[in-house]
Amino acid sequence: VQLVESGGGLVQAGGSLRLSCATSGITFSINAMGWYRQAPGKQREWVATITSGGSTNYADSVKGRFTISRDNANNTMYLQMNRLKPEDTGLYFCNAALAWITYWGQGTQVTVSA
């Protein structure tokens, strides 16, 4: 099983980034997928999830700015991040979950400068 995040980088406040999570080794379409992030010195926190049926949920801190989506044909999940803020800085991880089984990627760094 592999989950590989990409699309991170350095961006100014107010800018946008689109993260991708390419998966292999799982039946992508039946997994709930999610994005998490971890800022330096802080615990990992949940950002957004999308169910196998396409329902989405967001943390209050990103609601209205971030959009999670999935492409089942290409086994890939996305996170469109708009109006980025310095507090969005962190290592962003993707997660795949099915019942009690979860998988994590290695993360992609997002840095938002003021």
JSON list of N, CA, C and O in Angstrom, two decimals, residues 76-114:
[
{"chain": "A", "resi": 76, "resn": "THR", "atom": "N", "xyz": [-6.97, 8.84, -6.76]},
{"chain": "A", "resi": 76, "resn": "THR", "atom": "CA", "xyz": [-6.30, 10.04, -6.27]},
{"chain": "A", "resi": 76, "resn": "THR", "atom": "C", "xyz": [-7.28, 10.94, -5.54]},
{"chain": "A", "resi": 76, "resn": "THR", "atom": "O", "xyz": [-8.44, 11.07, -5.95]},
{"chain": "A", "resi": 77, "resn": "MET", "atom": "N", "xyz": [-6.79, 11.54, -4.47]},
{"chain": "A", "resi": 77, "resn": "MET", "atom": "CA", "xyz": [-7.56, 12.52, -3.71]},
{"chain": "A", "resi": 77, "resn": "MET", "atom": "C", "xyz": [-6.86, 13.87, -3.79]},
{"chain": "A", "resi": 77, "resn": "MET", "atom": "O", "xyz": [-5.63, 13.93, -3.96]},
{"chain": "A", "resi": 78, "resn": "TYR", "atom": "N", "xyz": [-7.64, 14.93, -3.67]},
{"chain": "A", "resi": 78, "resn": "TYR", "atom": "CA", "xyz": [-7.09, 16.28, -3.79]},
{"chain": "A", "resi": 78, "resn": "TYR", "atom": "C", "xyz": [-7.53, 17.14, -2.61]},
{"chain": "A", "resi": 78, "resn": "TYR", "atom": "O", "xyz": [-8.54, 16.88, -1.98]},
{"chain": "A", "resi": 79, "resn": "LEU", "atom": "N", "xyz": [-6.75, 18.19, -2.39]},
{"chain": "A", "resi": 79, "resn": "LEU", "atom": "CA", "xyz": [-7.16, 19.24, -1.46]},
{"chain": "A", "resi": 79, "resn": "LEU", "atom": "C", "xyz": [-6.82, 20.57, -2.09]},
{"chain": "A", "resi": 79, "resn": "LEU", "atom": "O", "xyz": [-5.64, 20.92, -2.22]},
{"chain": "A", "resi": 80, "resn": "GLN", "atom": "N", "xyz": [-7.84, 21.29, -2.52]},
{"chain": "A", "resi": 80, "resn": "GLN", "atom": "CA", "xyz": [-7.66, 22.63, -3.05]},
{"chain": "A", "resi": 80, "resn": "GLN", "atom": "C", "xyz": [-7.69, 23.60, -1.89]},
{"chain": "A", "resi": 80, "resn": "GLN", "atom": "O", "xyz": [-8.69, 23.66, -1.16]},
{"chain": "A", "resi": 81, "resn": "MET", "atom": "N", "xyz": [-6.62, 24.35, -1.72]},
{"chain": "A", "resi": 81, "resn": "MET", "atom": "CA", "xyz": [-6.49, 25.27, -0.59]},
{"chain": "A", "resi": 81, "resn": "MET", "atom": "C", "xyz": [-6.41, 26.70, -1.12]},
{"chain": "A", "resi": 81, "resn": "MET", "atom": "O", "xyz": [-5.46, 27.03, -1.84]},
{"chain": "A", "resi": 82, "resn": "ASN", "atom": "N", "xyz": [-7.40, 27.49, -0.79]},
{"chain": "A", "resi": 82, "resn": "ASN", "atom": "CA", "xyz": [-7.45, 28.89, -1.22]},
{"chain": "A", "resi": 82, "resn": "ASN", "atom": "C", "xyz": [-7.36, 29.82, -0.01]},
{"chain": "A", "resi": 82, "resn": "ASN", "atom": "O", "xyz": [-7.61, 29.42, 1.12]},
{"chain": "A", "resi": 83, "resn": "ARG", "atom": "N", "xyz": [-7.04, 31.06, -0.28]},
{"chain": "A", "resi": 83, "resn": "ARG", "atom": "CA", "xyz": [-6.93, 32.08, 0.78]},
{"chain": "A", "resi": 83, "resn": "ARG", "atom": "C", "xyz": [-6.11, 31.56, 1.95]},
{"chain": "A", "resi": 83, "resn": "ARG", "atom": "O", "xyz": [-6.52, 31.64, 3.11]},
{"chain": "A", "resi": 84, "resn": "LEU", "atom": "N", "xyz": [-4.94, 31.06, 1.63]},
{"chain": "A", "resi": 84, "resn": "LEU", "atom": "CA", "xyz": [-4.10, 30.46, 2.65]},
{"chain": "A", "resi": 84, "resn": "LEU", "atom": "C", "xyz": [-3.63, 31.49, 3.66]},
{"chain": "A", "resi": 84, "resn": "LEU", "atom": "O", "xyz": [-3.40, 32.67, 3.33]},
{"chain": "A", "resi": 85, "resn": "LYS", "atom": "N", "xyz": [-3.46, 31.01, 4.90]},
{"chain": "A", "resi": 85, "resn": "LYS", "atom": "CA", "xyz": [-3.02, 31.85, 6.01]},
{"chain": "A", "resi": 85, "resn": "LYS", "atom": "C", "xyz": [-1.74, 31.26, 6.60]},
{"chain": "A", "resi": 85, "resn": "LYS", "atom": "O", "xyz": [-1.50, 30.06, 6.48]},
{"chain": "A", "resi": 86, "resn": "PRO", "atom": "N", "xyz": [-0.95, 32.10, 7.27]},
{"chain": "A", "resi": 86, "resn": "PRO", "atom": "CA", "xyz": [0.28, 31.56, 7.89]},
{"chain": "A", "resi": 86, "resn": "PRO", "atom": "C", "xyz": [-0.01, 30.40, 8.84]},
{"chain": "A", "resi": 86, "resn": "PRO", "atom": "O", "xyz": [0.80, 29.46, 8.93]},
{"chain": "A", "resi": 87, "resn": "GLU", "atom": "N", "xyz": [-1.15, 30.41, 9.49]},
{"chain": "A", "resi": 87, "resn": "GLU", "atom": "CA", "xyz": [-1.48, 29.32, 10.41]},
{"chain": "A", "resi": 87, "resn": "GLU", "atom": "C", "xyz": [-1.84, 28.02, 9.70]},
{"chain": "A", "resi": 87, "resn": "GLU", "atom": "O", "xyz": [-2.03, 26.99, 10.36]},
{"chain": "A", "resi": 88, "resn": "ASP", "atom": "N", "xyz": [-1.91, 28.04, 8.39]},
{"chain": "A", "resi": 88, "resn": "ASP", "atom": "CA", "xyz": [-2.10, 26.80, 7.63]},
{"chain": "A", "resi": 88, "resn": "ASP", "atom": "C", "xyz": [-0.78, 26.07, 7.40]},
{"chain": "A", "resi": 88, "resn": "ASP", "atom": "O", "xyz": [-0.77, 24.95, 6.87]},
{"chain": "A", "resi": 89, "resn": "THR", "atom": "N", "xyz": [0.32, 26.68, 7.78]},
{"chain": "A", "resi": 89, "resn": "THR", "atom": "CA", "xyz": [1.63, 26.06, 7.62]},
{"chain": "A", "resi": 89, "resn": "THR", "atom": "C", "xyz": [1.71, 24.74, 8.37]},
{"chain": "A", "resi": 89, "resn": "THR", "atom": "O", "xyz": [1.27, 24.64, 9.52]},
{"chain": "A", "resi": 90, "resn": "GLY", "atom": "N", "xyz": [2.29, 23.73, 7.71]},
{"chain": "A", "resi": 90, "resn": "GLY", "atom": "CA", "xyz": [2.46, 22.45, 8.35]},
{"chain": "A", "resi": 90, "resn": "GLY", "atom": "C", "xyz": [2.76, 21.35, 7.35]},
{"chain": "A", "resi": 90, "resn": "GLY", "atom": "O", "xyz": [2.79, 21.58, 6.14]},
{"chain": "A", "resi": 91, "resn": "LEU", "atom": "N", "xyz": [2.95, 20.16, 7.88]},
{"chain": "A", "resi": 91, "resn": "LEU", "atom": "CA", "xyz": [3.14, 18.97, 7.06]},
{"chain": "A", "resi": 91, "resn": "LEU", "atom": "C", "xyz": [1.77, 18.34, 6.86]},
{"chain": "A", "resi": 91, "resn": "LEU", "atom": "O", "xyz": [1.10, 18.02, 7.85]},
{"chain": "A", "resi": 92, "resn": "TYR", "atom": "N", "xyz": [1.35, 18.21, 5.62]},
{"chain": "A", "resi": 92, "resn": "TYR", "atom": "CA", "xyz": [0.02, 17.71, 5.30]},
{"chain": "A", "resi": 92, "resn": "TYR", "atom": "C", "xyz": [0.11, 16.24, 4.90]},
{"chain": "A", "resi": 92, "resn": "TYR", "atom": "O", "xyz": [0.88, 15.87, 4.01]},
{"chain": "A", "resi": 93, "resn": "PHE", "atom": "N", "xyz": [-0.71, 15.45, 5.57]},
{"chain": "A", "resi": 93, "resn": "PHE", "atom": "CA", "xyz": [-0.74, 14.01, 5.37]},
{"chain": "A", "resi": 93, "resn": "PHE", "atom": "C", "xyz": [-2.08, 13.57, 4.78]},
{"chain": "A", "resi": 93, "resn": "PHE", "atom": "O", "xyz": [-3.12, 14.11, 5.18]},
{"chain": "A", "resi": 94, "resn": "CYS", "atom": "N", "xyz": [-2.06, 12.58, 3.91]},
{"chain": "A", "resi": 94, "resn": "CYS", "atom": "CA", "xyz": [-3.32, 11.97, 3.50]},
{"chain": "A", "resi": 94, "resn": "CYS", "atom": "C", "xyz": [-3.50, 10.64, 4.23]},
{"chain": "A", "resi": 94, "resn": "CYS", "atom": "O", "xyz": [-2.52, 10.00, 4.65]},
{"chain": "A", "resi": 95, "resn": "ASN", "atom": "N", "xyz": [-4.75, 10.28, 4.38]},
{"chain": "A", "resi": 95, "resn": "ASN", "atom": "CA", "xyz": [-5.14, 9.12, 5.16]},
{"chain": "A", "resi": 95, "resn": "ASN", "atom": "C", "xyz": [-6.21, 8.35, 4.42]},
{"chain": "A", "resi": 95, "resn": "ASN", "atom": "O", "xyz": [-7.12, 8.96, 3.84]},
{"chain": "A", "resi": 96, "resn": "ALA", "atom": "N", "xyz": [-6.10, 7.03, 4.43]},
{"chain": "A", "resi": 96, "resn": "ALA", "atom": "CA", "xyz": [-7.13, 6.16, 3.86]},
{"chain": "A", "resi": 96, "resn": "ALA", "atom": "C", "xyz": [-7.65, 5.26, 4.96]},
{"chain": "A", "resi": 96, "resn": "ALA", "atom": "O", "xyz": [-6.85, 4.69, 5.73]},
{"chain": "A", "resi": 97, "resn": "ALA", "atom": "N", "xyz": [-8.96, 5.15, 5.07]},
{"chain": "A", "resi": 97, "resn": "ALA", "atom": "CA", "xyz": [-9.54, 4.38, 6.16]},
{"chain": "A", "resi": 97, "resn": "ALA", "atom": "C", "xyz": [-10.66, 3.48, 5.65]},
{"chain": "A", "resi": 97, "resn": "ALA", "atom": "O", "xyz": [-11.52, 3.92, 4.87]},
{"chain": "A", "resi": 98, "resn": "LEU", "atom": "N", "xyz": [-10.64, 2.23, 6.11]},
{"chain": "A", "resi": 98, "resn": "LEU", "atom": "CA", "xyz": [-11.72, 1.29, 5.81]},
{"chain": "A", "resi": 98, "resn": "LEU", "atom": "C", "xyz": [-11.89, 0.42, 7.05]},
{"chain": "A", "resi": 98, "resn": "LEU", "atom": "O", "xyz": [-10.98, -0.34, 7.39]},
{"chain": "A", "resi": 99, "resn": "ALA", "atom": "N", "xyz": [-13.02, 0.58, 7.72]},
{"chain": "A", "resi": 99, "resn": "ALA", "atom": "CA", "xyz": [-13.27, -0.09, 9.00]},
{"chain": "A", "resi": 99, "resn": "ALA", "atom": "C", "xyz": [-12.15, 0.28, 9.97]},
{"chain": "A", "resi": 99, "resn": "ALA", "atom": "O", "xyz": [-11.92, 1.45, 10.23]},
{"chain": "A", "resi": 100, "resn": "TRP", "atom": "N", "xyz": [-11.42, -0.70, 10.49]},
{"chain": "A", "resi": 100, "resn": "TRP", "atom": "CA", "xyz": [-10.39, -0.42, 11.49]},
{"chain": "A", "resi": 100, "resn": "TRP", "atom": "C", "xyz": [-9.00, -0.28, 10.88]},
{"chain": "A", "resi": 100, "resn": "TRP", "atom": "O", "xyz": [-8.02, -0.13, 11.60]},
{"chain": "A", "resi": 101, "resn": "ILE", "atom": "N", "xyz": [-8.92, -0.32, 9.58]},
{"chain": "A", "resi": 101, "resn": "ILE", "atom": "CA", "xyz": [-7.63, -0.27, 8.90]},
{"chain": "A", "resi": 101, "resn": "ILE", "atom": "C", "xyz": [-7.39, 1.13, 8.37]},
{"chain": "A", "resi": 101, "resn": "ILE", "atom": "O", "xyz": [-8.25, 1.69, 7.69]},
{"chain": "A", "resi": 102, "resn": "THR", "atom": "N", "xyz": [-6.24, 1.70, 8.71]},
{"chain": "A", "resi": 102, "resn": "THR", "atom": "CA", "xyz": [-5.90, 3.03, 8.21]},
{"chain": "A", "resi": 102, "resn": "THR", "atom": "C", "xyz": [-4.49, 3.02, 7.64]},
{"chain": "A", "resi": 102, "resn": "THR", "atom": "O", "xyz": [-3.62, 2.28, 8.10]},
{"chain": "A", "resi": 103, "resn": "TYR", "atom": "N", "xyz": [-4.28, 3.86, 6.66]},
{"chain": "A", "resi": 103, "resn": "TYR", "atom": "CA", "xyz": [-2.97, 4.03, 6.04]},
{"chain": "A", "resi": 103, "resn": "TYR", "atom": "C", "xyz": [-2.66, 5.52, 5.97]},
{"chain": "A", "resi": 103, "resn": "TYR", "atom": "O", "xyz": [-3.56, 6.35, 5.82]},
{"chain": "A", "resi": 104, "resn": "TRP", "atom": "N", "xyz": [-1.37, 5.84, 6.03]},
{"chain": "A", "resi": 104, "resn": "TRP", "atom": "CA", "xyz": [-0.90, 7.21, 6.00]},
{"chain": "A", "resi": 104, "resn": "TRP", "atom": "C", "xyz": [0.17, 7.38, 4.94]},
{"chain": "A", "resi": 104, "resn": "TRP", "atom": "O", "xyz": [0.97, 6.48, 4.70]},
{"chain": "A", "resi": 105, "resn": "GLY", "atom": "N", "xyz": [0.20, 8.57, 4.36]},
{"chain": "A", "resi": 105, "resn": "GLY", "atom": "CA", "xyz": [1.31, 8.94, 3.52]},
{"chain": "A", "resi": 105, "resn": "GLY", "atom": "C", "xyz": [2.43, 9.55, 4.34]},
{"chain": "A", "resi": 105, "resn": "GLY", "atom": "O", "xyz": [2.32, 9.67, 5.57]},
{"chain": "A", "resi": 106, "resn": "GLN", "atom": "N", "xyz": [3.48, 9.98, 3.67]},
{"chain": "A", "resi": 106, "resn": "GLN", "atom": "CA", "xyz": [4.65, 10.55, 4.34]},
{"chain": "A", "resi": 106, "resn": "GLN", "atom": "C", "xyz": [4.54, 12.06, 4.53]},
{"chain": "A", "resi": 106, "resn": "GLN", "atom": "O", "xyz": [5.31, 12.64, 5.31]},
{"chain": "A", "resi": 107, "resn": "GLY", "atom": "N", "xyz": [3.60, 12.68, 3.83]},
{"chain": "A", "resi": 107, "resn": "GLY", "atom": "CA", "xyz": [3.38, 14.10, 4.03]},
{"chain": "A", "resi": 107, "resn": "GLY", "atom": "C", "xyz": [4.03, 14.98, 2.97]},
{"chain": "A", "resi": 107, "resn": "GLY", "atom": "O", "xyz": [5.02, 14.60, 2.35]},
{"chain": "A", "resi": 108, "resn": "THR", "atom": "N", "xyz": [3.44, 16.14, 2.80]},
{"chain": "A", "resi": 108, "resn": "THR", "atom": "CA", "xyz": [4.00, 17.17, 1.92]},
{"chain": "A", "resi": 108, "resn": "THR", "atom": "C", "xyz": [3.95, 18.50, 2.67]},
{"chain": "A", "resi": 108, "resn": "THR", "atom": "O", "xyz": [2.95, 18.82, 3.32]},
{"chain": "A", "resi": 109, "resn": "GLN", "atom": "N", "xyz": [5.03, 19.26, 2.61]},
{"chain": "A", "resi": 109, "resn": "GLN", "atom": "CA", "xyz": [5.15, 20.48, 3.42]},
{"chain": "A", "resi": 109, "resn": "GLN", "atom": "C", "xyz": [4.45, 21.66, 2.74]},
{"chain": "A", "resi": 109, "resn": "GLN", "atom": "O", "xyz": [4.67, 21.91, 1.55]},
{"chain": "A", "resi": 110, "resn": "VAL", "atom": "N", "xyz": [3.67, 22.35, 3.52]},
{"chain": "A", "resi": 110, "resn": "VAL", "atom": "CA", "xyz": [3.03, 23.60, 3.09]},
{"chain": "A", "resi": 110, "resn": "VAL", "atom": "C", "xyz": [3.53, 24.71, 4.00]},
{"chain": "A", "resi": 110, "resn": "VAL", "atom": "O", "xyz": [3.41, 24.60, 5.22]},
{"chain": "A", "resi": 111, "resn": "THR", "atom": "N", "xyz": [4.07, 25.74, 3.41]},
{"chain": "A", "resi": 111, "resn": "THR", "atom": "CA", "xyz": [4.55, 26.89, 4.18]},
{"chain": "A", "resi": 111, "resn": "THR", "atom": "C", "xyz": [3.91, 28.14, 3.62]},
{"chain": "A", "resi": 111, "resn": "THR", "atom": "O", "xyz": [4.04, 28.43, 2.43]},
{"chain": "A", "resi": 112, "resn": "VAL", "atom": "N", "xyz": [3.23, 28.87, 4.47]},
{"chain": "A", "resi": 112, "resn": "VAL", "atom": "CA", "xyz": [2.55, 30.10, 4.08]},
{"chain": "A", "resi": 112, "resn": "VAL", "atom": "C", "xyz": [3.24, 31.27, 4.77]},
{"chain": "A", "resi": 112, "resn": "VAL", "atom": "O", "xyz": [3.26, 31.35, 6.00]},
{"chain": "A", "resi": 113, "resn": "SER", "atom": "N", "xyz": [3.78, 32.16, 3.97]},
{"chain": "A", "resi": 113, "resn": "SER", "atom": "CA", "xyz": [4.48, 33.32, 4.53]},
{"chain": "A", "resi": 113, "resn": "SER", "atom": "C", "xyz": [3.52, 34.49, 4.69]},
{"chain": "A", "resi": 113, "resn": "SER", "atom": "O", "xyz": [2.58, 34.66, 3.91]},
{"chain": "A", "resi": 114, "resn": "ALA", "atom": "N", "xyz": [3.79, 35.29, 5.69]},
{"chain": "A", "resi": 114, "resn": "ALA", "atom": "CA", "xyz": [2.90, 36.44, 5.98]},
{"chain": "A", "resi": 114, "resn": "ALA", "atom": "C", "xyz": [3.09, 37.56, 4.97]},
{"chain": "A", "resi": 114, "resn": "ALA", "atom": "O", "xyz": [4.14, 37.66, 4.33]}
]
